[in-house]
mmCIF file of C-alpha atoms in Angstrom:
data_model
loop_
_atom_site.group_PDB
_atom_site.id
_atom_site.type_symbol
_atom_site.label_atom_id
_atom_site.label_comp_id
_atom_site.label_asym_id
_atom_site.label_seq_id
_atom_site.Cartn_x
_atom_site.Cartn_y
_atom_site.Cartn_z
ATOM 1 C CA PRO A 1013 44.686 71.709 112.742
ATOM 2 C CA MET A 1014 47.961 71.978 110.887
ATOM 3 C CA ILE A 1015 48.890 70.492 107.511
ATOM 4 C CA LEU A 1016 52.648 70.153 107.017
ATOM 5 C CA ILE A 1017 54.112 68.715 103.828
ATOM 6 C CA ILE A 1018 57.730 67.603 104.139
ATOM 7 C CA THR A 1019 59.642 67.017 100.942
ATOM 8 C CA GLY A 1020 63.240 66.305 100.096
ATOM 9 C CA PRO A 1021 65.367 64.007 97.997
ATOM 10 C CA PRO A 1022 65.800 60.343 98.852
ATOM 11 C CA ALA A 1023 67.652 59.850 102.159
ATOM 12 C CA ALA A 1024 67.058 63.454 103.233
ATOM 13 C CA GLY A 1025 65.443 62.264 106.462
ATOM 14 C CA LYS A 1026 61.754 62.782 105.664
ATOM 15 C CA THR A 1027 60.550 59.522 107.204
ATOM 16 C CA THR A 1028 62.801 59.681 110.264
ATOM 17 C CA ILE A 1029 61.984 63.315 111.003
ATOM 18 C CA GLY A 1030 58.291 62.863 110.171
ATOM 19 C CA LYS A 1031 57.975 59.952 112.590
ATOM 20 C CA ILE A 1032 59.720 61.869 115.377
ATOM 21 C CA LEU A 1033 57.705 65.035 114.750
ATOM 22 C CA SER A 1034 54.396 63.144 114.617
ATOM 23 C CA THR A 1035 54.994 61.844 118.154
ATOM 24 C CA MET A 1036 55.569 65.409 119.423
ATOM 25 C CA ILE A 1037 52.264 66.776 118.109
ATOM 26 C CA PRO A 1038 48.981 65.736 119.726
ATOM 27 C CA ASN A 1039 46.313 64.283 117.457
ATOM 28 C CA CYS A 1040 48.659 63.809 114.555
ATOM 29 C CA ALA A 1041 48.369 61.648 111.451
ATOM 30 C CA LEU A 1042 51.422 60.815 109.329
ATOM 31 C CA ILE A 1043 50.888 60.142 105.618
ATOM 32 C CA ASP A 1044 53.845 58.567 103.808
ATOM 33 C CA VAL A 1045 53.013 58.999 100.127
ATOM 34 C CA ASP A 1046 55.534 56.300 99.149
ATOM 35 C CA VAL A 1047 53.206 53.843 100.907
ATOM 36 C CA LEU A 1048 50.224 55.130 98.920
ATOM 37 C CA ARG A 1049 52.121 54.892 95.638
ATOM 38 C CA ALA A 1050 53.264 51.347 96.459
ATOM 39 C CA MET A 1051 49.591 50.310 96.510
ATOM 40 C CA VAL A 1052 49.764 50.345 92.723
ATOM 41 C CA ARG A 1053 51.330 46.935 92.210
ATOM 42 C CA ASN A 1054 51.010 46.045 88.567
ATOM 43 C CA PRO A 1055 52.507 47.968 86.989
ATOM 44 C CA HIS A 1056 54.270 50.012 89.661
ATOM 45 C CA ILE A 1057 56.218 52.673 87.810
ATOM 46 C CA PRO A 1058 58.715 55.000 89.515
ATOM 47 C CA PRO A 1059 57.754 58.689 89.241
ATOM 48 C CA TRP A 1060 60.772 59.528 87.087
ATOM 49 C CA LYS A 1061 59.853 56.950 84.405
ATOM 50 C CA GLY A 1062 57.957 58.992 81.835
ATOM 51 C CA GLN A 1063 54.286 59.850 81.538
ATOM 52 C CA ALA A 1064 53.053 56.679 83.286
ATOM 53 C CA GLY A 1065 55.369 57.327 86.223
ATOM 54 C CA ASN A 1066 54.183 60.930 86.450
ATOM 55 C CA HIS A 1067 50.568 59.739 86.350
ATOM 56 C CA GLN A 1068 51.200 57.437 89.330
ATOM 57 C CA LEU A 1069 53.062 60.235 91.117
ATOM 58 C CA LEU A 1070 50.057 62.552 90.787
ATOM 59 C CA LEU A 1071 47.632 59.771 91.759
ATOM 60 C CA GLY A 1072 49.589 59.366 95.002
ATOM 61 C CA THR A 1073 49.401 63.134 95.554
ATOM 62 C CA LYS A 1074 45.616 63.144 95.029
ATOM 63 C CA ASN A 1075 45.188 60.234 97.448
ATOM 64 C CA ALA A 1076 47.356 61.991 100.045
ATOM 65 C CA CYS A 1077 45.202 65.134 99.692
ATOM 66 C CA ASN A 1078 42.018 63.107 100.185
ATOM 67 C CA LEU A 1079 43.415 61.481 103.320
ATOM 68 C CA ALA A 1080 44.706 64.789 104.661
ATOM 69 C CA ARG A 1081 41.311 66.464 104.226
ATOM 70 C CA GLU A 1082 39.567 63.581 106.003
ATOM 71 C CA PHE A 1083 42.039 63.528 108.907
ATOM 72 C CA HIS A 1084 41.740 67.320 109.170
ATOM 73 C CA THR A 1085 37.965 67.061 109.682
ATOM 74 C CA GLN A 1086 38.371 64.743 112.688
ATOM 75 C CA PRO A 1087 40.386 67.045 113.731
ATOM 76 C CA PHE A 1088 43.911 65.745 113.337
ATOM 77 C CA ASN A 1089 47.106 67.598 112.559
ATOM 78 C CA VAL A 1090 48.589 66.077 109.418
ATOM 79 C CA ILE A 1091 52.160 65.552 108.268
ATOM 80 C CA ILE A 1092 52.600 64.428 104.657
ATOM 81 C CA LEU A 1093 55.920 62.957 103.497
ATOM 82 C CA ASP A 1094 56.557 63.112 99.768
ATOM 83 C CA VAL A 1095 59.175 63.810 97.106
ATOM 84 C CA LEU A 1096 57.552 66.720 95.301
ATOM 85 C CA THR A 1097 57.800 67.962 91.766
ATOM 86 C CA ASN A 1098 56.676 71.460 90.816
ATOM 87 C CA GLU A 1099 53.520 69.868 89.389
ATOM 88 C CA SER A 1100 52.690 67.813 92.488
ATOM 89 C CA GLN A 1101 53.433 70.808 94.725
ATOM 90 C CA LYS A 1102 50.896 72.868 92.776
ATOM 91 C CA LEU A 1103 48.381 70.039 93.113
ATOM 92 C CA TYR A 1104 48.884 69.942 96.899
ATOM 93 C CA GLN A 1105 48.541 73.712 97.066
ATOM 94 C CA SER A 1106 45.348 73.850 95.004
ATOM 95 C CA SER A 1107 43.747 70.774 96.621
ATOM 96 C CA LEU A 1108 44.530 71.785 100.197
ATOM 97 C CA ASP A 1109 44.556 75.580 99.821
ATOM 98 C CA GLU A 1110 41.651 76.162 102.223
ATOM 99 C CA LEU A 1111 43.576 74.194 104.894
ATOM 100 C CA ASN A 1112 46.640 76.458 104.548
ATOM 101 C CA PRO A 1113 49.317 73.791 104.067
ATOM 102 C CA ASN A 1114 52.931 74.558 104.921
ATOM 103 C CA PHE A 1115 55.804 73.117 102.899
ATOM 104 C CA VAL A 1116 59.237 72.207 104.226
ATOM 105 C CA LEU A 1117 62.133 71.142 102.025
ATOM 106 C CA LEU A 1118 64.785 69.025 103.706
ATOM 107 C CA LEU A 1119 67.831 69.575 101.530
ATOM 108 C CA PRO A 1120 71.042 68.114 102.871
ATOM 109 C CA THR A 1121 73.945 68.142 100.443
ATOM 110 C CA LEU A 1122 73.831 65.770 97.483
ATOM 111 C CA GLU A 1123 76.859 63.953 98.907
ATOM 112 C CA THR A 1124 75.020 63.444 102.207
ATOM 113 C CA CYS A 1125 71.987 61.979 100.401
ATOM 114 C CA ILE A 1126 74.171 59.603 98.382
ATOM 115 C CA GLU A 1127 76.033 58.473 101.530
ATOM 116 C CA ARG A 1128 72.777 57.960 103.472
ATOM 117 C CA ASN A 1129 71.237 56.062 100.555
ATOM 118 C CA LYS A 1130 74.234 53.704 100.509
ATOM 119 C CA ALA A 1131 74.136 53.330 104.303
ATOM 120 C CA ARG A 1132 70.512 52.198 104.194
ATOM 121 C CA GLY A 1133 71.168 49.592 101.537
ATOM 122 C CA GLN A 1134 71.374 51.558 98.263
ATOM 123 C CA PHE A 1135 67.622 51.579 97.573
ATOM 124 C CA LEU A 1136 68.285 53.764 94.559
ATOM 125 C CA GLU A 1137 71.226 54.044 92.207
ATOM 126 C CA ASP A 1138 73.367 57.168 92.572
ATOM 127 C CA LYS A 1139 72.059 58.563 89.262
ATOM 128 C CA GLU A 1140 68.456 58.216 90.517
ATOM 129 C CA VAL A 1141 69.328 60.023 93.755
ATOM 130 C CA MET A 1142 71.024 62.770 91.700
ATOM 131 C CA GLY A 1143 67.975 63.163 89.455
ATOM 132 C CA LEU A 1144 65.543 63.322 92.359
ATOM 133 C CA TYR A 1145 67.862 65.716 94.178
ATOM 134 C CA ALA A 1146 67.728 68.031 91.147
ATOM 135 C CA TRP A 1147 63.890 67.892 91.272
ATOM 136 C CA GLN A 1148 63.980 69.032 94.879
ATOM 137 C CA ALA A 1149 66.605 71.729 94.379
ATOM 138 C CA SER A 1150 64.482 73.238 91.581
ATOM 139 C CA LEU A 1151 61.227 73.450 93.561
ATOM 140 C CA GLU A 1152 59.605 76.859 93.495
ATOM 141 C CA ASN A 1153 57.794 78.696 96.275
ATOM 142 C CA ILE A 1154 59.057 76.749 99.270
ATOM 143 C CA GLU A 1155 59.941 79.236 101.967
ATOM 144 C CA HIS A 1156 61.198 76.819 104.604
ATOM 145 C CA VAL A 1157 64.370 74.992 103.490
ATOM 146 C CA VAL A 1158 66.507 73.071 105.981
ATOM 147 C CA ASP A 1159 70.010 71.832 105.219
ATOM 148 C CA ASN A 1160 70.018 68.944 107.667
ATOM 149 C CA SER A 1161 73.342 67.486 106.561
ATOM 150 C CA LEU A 1162 74.801 67.938 110.042
ATOM 151 C CA ILE A 1163 71.666 68.419 112.179
ATOM 152 C CA PRO A 1164 70.339 65.362 114.053
ATOM 153 C CA ALA A 1165 66.803 64.294 113.116
ATOM 154 C CA LYS A 1166 65.382 65.042 116.575
ATOM 155 C CA ALA A 1167 66.781 68.585 116.450
ATOM 156 C CA VAL A 1168 65.196 69.137 113.012
ATOM 157 C CA ALA A 1169 61.876 67.838 114.370
ATOM 158 C CA GLN A 1170 62.122 70.293 117.272
ATOM 159 C CA ILE A 1171 62.795 73.166 114.860
ATOM 160 C CA LEU A 1172 59.751 72.214 112.783
ATOM 161 C CA LEU A 1173 57.629 71.855 115.905
ATOM 162 C CA LYS A 1174 58.553 75.375 116.987
ATOM 163 C CA ASP A 1175 58.050 76.831 113.494
ATOM 164 C CA PHE A 1176 54.760 75.186 112.546
ATOM 165 C CA TYR A 1177 52.902 73.922 115.607
ATOM 166 C CA SER A 1178 51.650 76.359 118.186
#
């Protein structure tokens, strides 16, 4: 089974594309790491808020890896949705190395992410979107980068299906 990790800044389309793609692949589990991180309720600290935020970010990554390994044994294809840092990417790679995970970076333009964030109710302030965008743009060792500024979500899902699921 396949392990596909989709990353990108806020409003890049990870959730939309992940949901579409997961319905195109038989025996597929979708892990939204934001949901795992939201399980920490008190205190819930955003990943960009210092050492405590980074700790919760990496805890979410570890939990996603544990789930992915378990789904993989059943055997399910797995799609993980997350906003990676270089550190969390390395953790995914080392924790899931034997399962040969593939990484995809959805990287529409910064302006597109800001517009989409506003259109969905401004979940994050523009400066937070800009900071998280910079995290994504600086990721190392991601071979598959998609500028989906002008590509519909279903078309991106079809591209990923062709590239990663055989």
